[in-house]
PDB file of N, CA and C in Angstrom:
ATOM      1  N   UNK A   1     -21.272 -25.669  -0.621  1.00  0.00           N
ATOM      2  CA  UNK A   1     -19.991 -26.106  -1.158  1.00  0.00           C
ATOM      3  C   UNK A   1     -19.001 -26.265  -0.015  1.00  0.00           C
ATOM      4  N   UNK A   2     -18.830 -26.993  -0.023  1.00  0.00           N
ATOM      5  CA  UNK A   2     -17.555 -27.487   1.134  1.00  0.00           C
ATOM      6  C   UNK A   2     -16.080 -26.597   0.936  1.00  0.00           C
ATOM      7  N   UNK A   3     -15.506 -26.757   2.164  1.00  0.00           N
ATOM      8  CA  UNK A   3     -14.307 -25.405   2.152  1.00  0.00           C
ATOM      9  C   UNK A   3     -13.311 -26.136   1.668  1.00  0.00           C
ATOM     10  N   UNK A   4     -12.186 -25.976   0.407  1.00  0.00           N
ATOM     11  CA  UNK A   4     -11.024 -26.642  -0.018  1.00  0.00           C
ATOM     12  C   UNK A   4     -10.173 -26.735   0.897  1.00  0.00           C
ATOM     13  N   UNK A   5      -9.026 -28.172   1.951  1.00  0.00           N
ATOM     14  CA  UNK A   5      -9.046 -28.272   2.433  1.00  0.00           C
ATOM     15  C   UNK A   5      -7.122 -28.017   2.528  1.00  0.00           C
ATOM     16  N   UNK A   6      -6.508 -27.294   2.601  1.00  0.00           N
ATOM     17  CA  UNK A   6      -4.609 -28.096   2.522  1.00  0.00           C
ATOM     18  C   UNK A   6      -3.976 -28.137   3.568  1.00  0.00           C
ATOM     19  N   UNK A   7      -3.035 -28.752   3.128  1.00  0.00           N
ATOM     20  CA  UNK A   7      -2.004 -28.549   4.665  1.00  0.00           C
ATOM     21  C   UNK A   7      -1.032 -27.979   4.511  1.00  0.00           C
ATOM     22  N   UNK A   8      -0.354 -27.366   5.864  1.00  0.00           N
ATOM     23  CA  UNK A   8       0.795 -26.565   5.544  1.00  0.00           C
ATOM     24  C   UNK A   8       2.011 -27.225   4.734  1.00  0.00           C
ATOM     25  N   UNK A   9       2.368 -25.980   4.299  1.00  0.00           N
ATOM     26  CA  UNK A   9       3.627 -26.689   2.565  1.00  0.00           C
ATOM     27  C   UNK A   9       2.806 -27.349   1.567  1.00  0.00           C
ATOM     28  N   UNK A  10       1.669 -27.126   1.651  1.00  0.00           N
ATOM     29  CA  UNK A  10       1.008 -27.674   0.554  1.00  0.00           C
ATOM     30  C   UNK A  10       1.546 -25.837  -0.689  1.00  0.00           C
ATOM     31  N   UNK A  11       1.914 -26.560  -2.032  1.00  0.00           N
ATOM     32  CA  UNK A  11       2.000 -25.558  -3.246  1.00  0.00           C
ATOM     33  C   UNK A  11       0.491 -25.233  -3.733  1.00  0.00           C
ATOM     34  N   UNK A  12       0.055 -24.203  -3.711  1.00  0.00           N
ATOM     35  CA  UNK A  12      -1.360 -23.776  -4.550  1.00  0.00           C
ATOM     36  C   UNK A  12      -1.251 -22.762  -5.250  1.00  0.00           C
ATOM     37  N   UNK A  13      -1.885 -22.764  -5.990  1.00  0.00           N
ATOM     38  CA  UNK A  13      -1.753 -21.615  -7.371  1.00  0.00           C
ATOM     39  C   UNK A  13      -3.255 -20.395  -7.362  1.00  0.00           C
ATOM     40  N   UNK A  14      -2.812 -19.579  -7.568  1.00  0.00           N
ATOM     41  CA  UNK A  14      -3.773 -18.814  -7.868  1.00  0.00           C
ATOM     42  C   UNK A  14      -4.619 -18.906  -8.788  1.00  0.00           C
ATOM     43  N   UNK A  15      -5.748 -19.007  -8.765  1.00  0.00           N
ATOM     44  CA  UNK A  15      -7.084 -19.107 -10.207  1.00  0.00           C
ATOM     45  C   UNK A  15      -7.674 -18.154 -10.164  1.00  0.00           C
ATOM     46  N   UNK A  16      -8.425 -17.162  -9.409  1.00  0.00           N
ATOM     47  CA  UNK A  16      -9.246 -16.119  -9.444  1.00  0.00           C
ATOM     48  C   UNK A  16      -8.279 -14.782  -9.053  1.00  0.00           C
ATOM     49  N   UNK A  17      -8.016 -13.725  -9.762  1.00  0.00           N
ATOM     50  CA  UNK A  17      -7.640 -12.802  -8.996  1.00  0.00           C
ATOM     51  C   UNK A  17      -8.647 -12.447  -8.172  1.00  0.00           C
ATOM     52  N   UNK A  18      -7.877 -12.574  -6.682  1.00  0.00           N
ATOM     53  CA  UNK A  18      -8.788 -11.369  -5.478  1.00  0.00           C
ATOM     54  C   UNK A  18      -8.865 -10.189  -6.084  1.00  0.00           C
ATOM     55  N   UNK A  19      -9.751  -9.466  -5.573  1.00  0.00           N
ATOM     56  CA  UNK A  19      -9.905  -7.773  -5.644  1.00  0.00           C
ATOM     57  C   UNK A  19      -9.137  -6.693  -4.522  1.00  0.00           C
ATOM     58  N   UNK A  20      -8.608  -7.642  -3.671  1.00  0.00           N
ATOM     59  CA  UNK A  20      -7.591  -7.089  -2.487  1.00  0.00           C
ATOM     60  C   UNK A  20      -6.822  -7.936  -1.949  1.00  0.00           C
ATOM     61  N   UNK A  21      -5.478  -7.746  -1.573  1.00  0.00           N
ATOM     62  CA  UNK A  21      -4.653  -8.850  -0.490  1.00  0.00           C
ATOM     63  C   UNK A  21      -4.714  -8.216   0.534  1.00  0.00           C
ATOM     64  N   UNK A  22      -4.288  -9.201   2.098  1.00  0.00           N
ATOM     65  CA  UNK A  22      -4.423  -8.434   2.993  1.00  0.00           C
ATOM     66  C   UNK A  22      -3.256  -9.438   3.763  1.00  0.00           C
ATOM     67  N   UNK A  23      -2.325  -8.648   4.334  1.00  0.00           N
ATOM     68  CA  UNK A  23      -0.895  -9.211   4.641  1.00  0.00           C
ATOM     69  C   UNK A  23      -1.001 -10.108   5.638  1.00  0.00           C
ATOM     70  N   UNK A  24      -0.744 -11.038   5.697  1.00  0.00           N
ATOM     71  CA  UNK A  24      -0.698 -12.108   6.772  1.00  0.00           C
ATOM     72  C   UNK A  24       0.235 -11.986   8.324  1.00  0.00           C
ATOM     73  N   UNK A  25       0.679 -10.796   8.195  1.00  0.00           N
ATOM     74  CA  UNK A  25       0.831  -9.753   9.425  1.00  0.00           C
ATOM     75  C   UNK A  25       0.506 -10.185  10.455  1.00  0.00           C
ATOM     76  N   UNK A  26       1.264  -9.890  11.784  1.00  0.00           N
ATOM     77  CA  UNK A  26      -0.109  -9.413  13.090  1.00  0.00           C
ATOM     78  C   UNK A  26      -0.951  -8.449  13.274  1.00  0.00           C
ATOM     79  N   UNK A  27      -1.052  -7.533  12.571  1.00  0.00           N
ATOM     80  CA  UNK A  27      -1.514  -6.451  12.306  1.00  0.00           C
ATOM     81  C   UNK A  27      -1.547  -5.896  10.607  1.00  0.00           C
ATOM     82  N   UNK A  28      -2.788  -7.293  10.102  1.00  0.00           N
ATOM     83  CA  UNK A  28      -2.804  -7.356   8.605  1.00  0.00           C
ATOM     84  C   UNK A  28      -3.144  -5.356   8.275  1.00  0.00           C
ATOM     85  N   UNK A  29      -2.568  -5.381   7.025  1.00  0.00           N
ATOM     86  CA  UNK A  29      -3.215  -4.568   6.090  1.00  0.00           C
ATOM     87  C   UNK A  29      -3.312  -4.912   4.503  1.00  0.00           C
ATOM     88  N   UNK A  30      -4.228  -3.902   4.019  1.00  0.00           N
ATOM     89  CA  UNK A  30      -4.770  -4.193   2.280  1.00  0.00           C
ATOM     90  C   UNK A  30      -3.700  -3.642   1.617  1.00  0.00           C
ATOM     91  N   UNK A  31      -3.575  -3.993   0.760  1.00  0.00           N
ATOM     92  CA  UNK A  31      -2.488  -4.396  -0.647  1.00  0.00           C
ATOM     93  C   UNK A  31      -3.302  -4.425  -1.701  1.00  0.00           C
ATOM     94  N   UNK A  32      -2.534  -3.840  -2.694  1.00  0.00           N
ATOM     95  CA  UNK A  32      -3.264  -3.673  -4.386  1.00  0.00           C
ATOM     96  C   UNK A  32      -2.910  -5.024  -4.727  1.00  0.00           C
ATOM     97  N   UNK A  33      -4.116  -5.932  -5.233  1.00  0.00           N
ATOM     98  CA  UNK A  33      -4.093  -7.456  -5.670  1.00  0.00           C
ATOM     99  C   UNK A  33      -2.715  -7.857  -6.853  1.00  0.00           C
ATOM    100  N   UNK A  34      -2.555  -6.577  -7.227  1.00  0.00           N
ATOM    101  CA  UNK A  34      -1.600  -6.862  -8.230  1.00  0.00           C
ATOM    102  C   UNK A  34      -0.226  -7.184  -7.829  1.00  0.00           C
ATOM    103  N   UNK A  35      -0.195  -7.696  -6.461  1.00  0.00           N
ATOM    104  CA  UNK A  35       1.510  -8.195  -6.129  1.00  0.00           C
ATOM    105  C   UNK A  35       1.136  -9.588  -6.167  1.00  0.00           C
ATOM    106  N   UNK A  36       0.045 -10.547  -6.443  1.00  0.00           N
ATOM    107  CA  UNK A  36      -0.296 -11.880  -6.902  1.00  0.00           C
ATOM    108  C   UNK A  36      -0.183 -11.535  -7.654  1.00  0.00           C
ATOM    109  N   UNK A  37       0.104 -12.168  -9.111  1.00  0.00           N
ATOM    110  CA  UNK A  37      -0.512 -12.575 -10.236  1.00  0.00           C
ATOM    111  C   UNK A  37      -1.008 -13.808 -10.428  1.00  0.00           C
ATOM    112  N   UNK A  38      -2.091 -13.792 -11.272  1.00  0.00           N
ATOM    113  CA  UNK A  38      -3.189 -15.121 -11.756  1.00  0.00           C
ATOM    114  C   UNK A  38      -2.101 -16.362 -11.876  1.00  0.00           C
ATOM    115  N   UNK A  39      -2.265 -17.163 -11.441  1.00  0.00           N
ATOM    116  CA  UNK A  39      -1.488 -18.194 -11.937  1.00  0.00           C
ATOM    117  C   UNK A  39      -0.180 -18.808 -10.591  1.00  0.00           C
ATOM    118  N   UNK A  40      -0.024 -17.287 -10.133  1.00  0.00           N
ATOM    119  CA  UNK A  40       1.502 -17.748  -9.569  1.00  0.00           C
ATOM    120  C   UNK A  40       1.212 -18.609  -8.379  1.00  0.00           C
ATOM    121  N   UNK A  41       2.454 -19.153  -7.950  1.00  0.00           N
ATOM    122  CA  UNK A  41       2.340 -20.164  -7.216  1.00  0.00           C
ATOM    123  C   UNK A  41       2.727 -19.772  -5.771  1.00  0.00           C
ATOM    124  N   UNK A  42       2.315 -20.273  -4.746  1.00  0.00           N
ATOM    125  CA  UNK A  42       2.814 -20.259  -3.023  1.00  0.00           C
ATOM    126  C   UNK A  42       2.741 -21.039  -2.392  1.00  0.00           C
ATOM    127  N   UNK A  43       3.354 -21.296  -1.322  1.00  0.00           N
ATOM    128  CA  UNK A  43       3.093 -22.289  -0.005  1.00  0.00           C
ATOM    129  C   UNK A  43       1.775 -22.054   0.820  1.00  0.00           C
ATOM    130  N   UNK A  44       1.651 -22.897   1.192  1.00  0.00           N
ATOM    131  CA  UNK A  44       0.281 -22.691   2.436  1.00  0.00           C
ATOM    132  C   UNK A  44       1.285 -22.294   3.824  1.00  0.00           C
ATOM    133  N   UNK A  45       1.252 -21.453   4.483  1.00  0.00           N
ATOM    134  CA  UNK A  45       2.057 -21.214   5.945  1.00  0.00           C
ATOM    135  C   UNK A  45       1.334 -21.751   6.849  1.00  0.00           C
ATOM    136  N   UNK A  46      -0.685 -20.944   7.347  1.00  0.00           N
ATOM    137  CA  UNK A  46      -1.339 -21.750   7.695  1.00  0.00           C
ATOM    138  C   UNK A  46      -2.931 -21.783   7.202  1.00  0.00           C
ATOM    139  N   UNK A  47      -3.595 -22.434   8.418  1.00  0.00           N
ATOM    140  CA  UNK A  47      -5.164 -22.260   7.888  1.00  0.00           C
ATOM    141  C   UNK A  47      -5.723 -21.147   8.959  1.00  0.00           C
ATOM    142  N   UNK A  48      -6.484 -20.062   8.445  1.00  0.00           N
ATOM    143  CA  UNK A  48      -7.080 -18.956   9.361  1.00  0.00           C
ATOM    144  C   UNK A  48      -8.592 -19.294   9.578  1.00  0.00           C
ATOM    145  N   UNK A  49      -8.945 -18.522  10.226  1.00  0.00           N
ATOM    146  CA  UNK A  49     -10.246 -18.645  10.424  1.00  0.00           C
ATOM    147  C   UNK A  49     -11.850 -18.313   8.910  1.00  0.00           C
ATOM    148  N   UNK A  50     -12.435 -18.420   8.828  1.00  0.00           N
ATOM    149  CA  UNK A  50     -13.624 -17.969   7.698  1.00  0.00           C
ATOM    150  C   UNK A  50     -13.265 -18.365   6.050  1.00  0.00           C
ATOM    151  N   UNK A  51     -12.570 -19.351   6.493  1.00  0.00           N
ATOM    152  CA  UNK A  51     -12.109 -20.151   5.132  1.00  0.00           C
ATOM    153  C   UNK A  51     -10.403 -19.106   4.191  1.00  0.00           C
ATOM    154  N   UNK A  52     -10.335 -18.629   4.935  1.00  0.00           N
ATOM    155  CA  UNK A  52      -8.825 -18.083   4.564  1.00  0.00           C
ATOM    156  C   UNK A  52      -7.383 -18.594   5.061  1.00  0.00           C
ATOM    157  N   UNK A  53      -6.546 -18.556   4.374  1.00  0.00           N
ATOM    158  CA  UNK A  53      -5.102 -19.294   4.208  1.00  0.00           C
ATOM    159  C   UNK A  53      -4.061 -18.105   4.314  1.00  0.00           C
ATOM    160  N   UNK A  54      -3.155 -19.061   4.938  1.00  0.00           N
ATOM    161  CA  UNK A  54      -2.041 -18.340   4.934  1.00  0.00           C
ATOM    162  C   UNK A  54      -1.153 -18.228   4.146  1.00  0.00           C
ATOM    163  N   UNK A  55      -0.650 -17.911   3.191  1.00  0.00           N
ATOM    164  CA  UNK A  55       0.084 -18.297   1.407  1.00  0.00           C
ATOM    165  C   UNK A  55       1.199 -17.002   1.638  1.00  0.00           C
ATOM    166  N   UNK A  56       2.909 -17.940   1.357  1.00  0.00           N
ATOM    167  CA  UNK A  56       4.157 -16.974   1.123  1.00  0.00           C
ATOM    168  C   UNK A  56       3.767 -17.029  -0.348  1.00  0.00           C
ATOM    169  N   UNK A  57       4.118 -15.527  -1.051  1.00  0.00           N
ATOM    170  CA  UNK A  57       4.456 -15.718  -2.319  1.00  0.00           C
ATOM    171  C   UNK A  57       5.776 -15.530  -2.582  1.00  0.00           C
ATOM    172  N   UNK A  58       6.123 -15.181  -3.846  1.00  0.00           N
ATOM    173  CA  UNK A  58       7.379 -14.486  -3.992  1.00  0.00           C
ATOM    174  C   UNK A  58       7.716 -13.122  -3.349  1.00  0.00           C
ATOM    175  N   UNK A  59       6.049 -11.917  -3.620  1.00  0.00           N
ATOM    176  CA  UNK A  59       6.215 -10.712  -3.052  1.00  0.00           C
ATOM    177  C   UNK A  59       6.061 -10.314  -1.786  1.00  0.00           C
ATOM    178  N   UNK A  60       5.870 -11.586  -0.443  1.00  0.00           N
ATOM    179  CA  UNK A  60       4.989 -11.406   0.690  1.00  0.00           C
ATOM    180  C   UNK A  60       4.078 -12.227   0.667  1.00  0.00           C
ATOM    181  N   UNK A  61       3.766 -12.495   2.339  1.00  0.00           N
ATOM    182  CA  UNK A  61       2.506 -13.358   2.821  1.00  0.00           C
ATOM    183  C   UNK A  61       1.155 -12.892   3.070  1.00  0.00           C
ATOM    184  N   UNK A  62       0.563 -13.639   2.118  1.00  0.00           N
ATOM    185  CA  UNK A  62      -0.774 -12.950   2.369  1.00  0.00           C
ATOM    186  C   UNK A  62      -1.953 -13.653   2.765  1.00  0.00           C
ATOM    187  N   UNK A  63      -3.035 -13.489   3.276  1.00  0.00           N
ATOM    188  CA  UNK A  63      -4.054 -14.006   3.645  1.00  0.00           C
ATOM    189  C   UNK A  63      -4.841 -14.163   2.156  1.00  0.00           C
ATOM    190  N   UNK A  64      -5.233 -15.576   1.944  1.00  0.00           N
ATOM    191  CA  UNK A  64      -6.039 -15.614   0.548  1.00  0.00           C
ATOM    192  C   UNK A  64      -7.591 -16.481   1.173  1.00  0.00           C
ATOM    193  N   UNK A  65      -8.901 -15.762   0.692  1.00  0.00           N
ATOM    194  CA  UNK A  65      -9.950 -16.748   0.643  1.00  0.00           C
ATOM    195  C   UNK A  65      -9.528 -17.980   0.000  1.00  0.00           C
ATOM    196  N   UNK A  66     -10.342 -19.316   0.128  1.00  0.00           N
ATOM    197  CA  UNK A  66      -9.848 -20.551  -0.300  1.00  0.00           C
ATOM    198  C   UNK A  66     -10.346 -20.437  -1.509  1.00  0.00           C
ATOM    199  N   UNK A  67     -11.544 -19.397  -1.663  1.00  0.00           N
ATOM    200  CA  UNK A  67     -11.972 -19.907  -3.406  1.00  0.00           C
ATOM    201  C   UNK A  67     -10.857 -19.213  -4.542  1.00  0.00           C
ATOM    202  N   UNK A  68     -10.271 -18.329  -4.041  1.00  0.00           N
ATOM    203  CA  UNK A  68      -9.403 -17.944  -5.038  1.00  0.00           C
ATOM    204  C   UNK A  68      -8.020 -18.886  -5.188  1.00  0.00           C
ATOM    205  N   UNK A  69      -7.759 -19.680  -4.802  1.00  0.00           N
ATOM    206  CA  UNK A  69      -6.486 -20.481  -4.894  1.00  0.00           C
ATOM    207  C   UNK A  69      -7.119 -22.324  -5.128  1.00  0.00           C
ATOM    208  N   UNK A  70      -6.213 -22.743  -5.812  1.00  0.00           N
ATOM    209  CA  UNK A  70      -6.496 -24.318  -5.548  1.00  0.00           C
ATOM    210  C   UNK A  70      -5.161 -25.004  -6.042  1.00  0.00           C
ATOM    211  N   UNK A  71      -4.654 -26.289  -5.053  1.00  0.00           N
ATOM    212  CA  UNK A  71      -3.543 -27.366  -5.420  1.00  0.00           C
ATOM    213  C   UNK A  71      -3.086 -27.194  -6.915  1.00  0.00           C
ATOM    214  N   UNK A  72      -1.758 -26.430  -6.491  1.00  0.00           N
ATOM    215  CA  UNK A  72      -0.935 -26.569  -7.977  1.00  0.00           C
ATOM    216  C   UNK A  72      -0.139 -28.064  -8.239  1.00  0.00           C
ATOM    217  N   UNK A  73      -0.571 -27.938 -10.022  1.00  0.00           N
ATOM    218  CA  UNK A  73      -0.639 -29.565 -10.558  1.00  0.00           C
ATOM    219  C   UNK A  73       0.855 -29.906  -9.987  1.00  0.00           C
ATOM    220  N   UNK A  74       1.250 -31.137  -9.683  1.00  0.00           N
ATOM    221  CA  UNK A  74       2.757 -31.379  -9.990  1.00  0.00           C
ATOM    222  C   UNK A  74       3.379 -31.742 -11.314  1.00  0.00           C
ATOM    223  N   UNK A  75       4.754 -31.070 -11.045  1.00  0.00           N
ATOM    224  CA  UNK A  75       5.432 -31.307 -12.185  1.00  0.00           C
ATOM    225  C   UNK A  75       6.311 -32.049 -12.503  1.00  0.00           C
ATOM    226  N   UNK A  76       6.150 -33.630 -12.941  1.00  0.00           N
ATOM    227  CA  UNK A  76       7.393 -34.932 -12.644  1.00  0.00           C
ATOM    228  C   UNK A  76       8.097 -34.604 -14.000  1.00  0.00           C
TER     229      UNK A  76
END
């Protein structure tokens, strides 16, 4: 399966809750998944290495695998 691909300021939404966040820090640490919630929305900041993203939410920046997030719909 090919890696989902965005660019920075791209909006993506959460679909899978992770089982951990891990702060997009220089010196990441783990976070209880529950400061995402399913659904909510973030920016892309950047692209990391092993298919992980850089995503502001409302609560903090966190490092997300790409399979848990995908392009939130727009809203005209």
């Amino acid at each position: 399966m090919a890696d989902k691909l965005f660019a920075v300021g791209d909006t993506i939404t959460v679909t899978t809750q992770p089982p951990y966040l891990k702060t997009a820090d220089t010196m990441p640490m783990l976070r209880p998944p529950d400061l995402v919630t399913l659904g909510e929305t973030g920016t892309i900041l950047e692209q990391k290495l092993g298919g992980y993203w850089a995503v502001r939410f409302e609560r903090g920046s966190f490092l997300i695998d790409g399979r848990y997030i995908d392009r939130a719909m727009d809203k005209d």
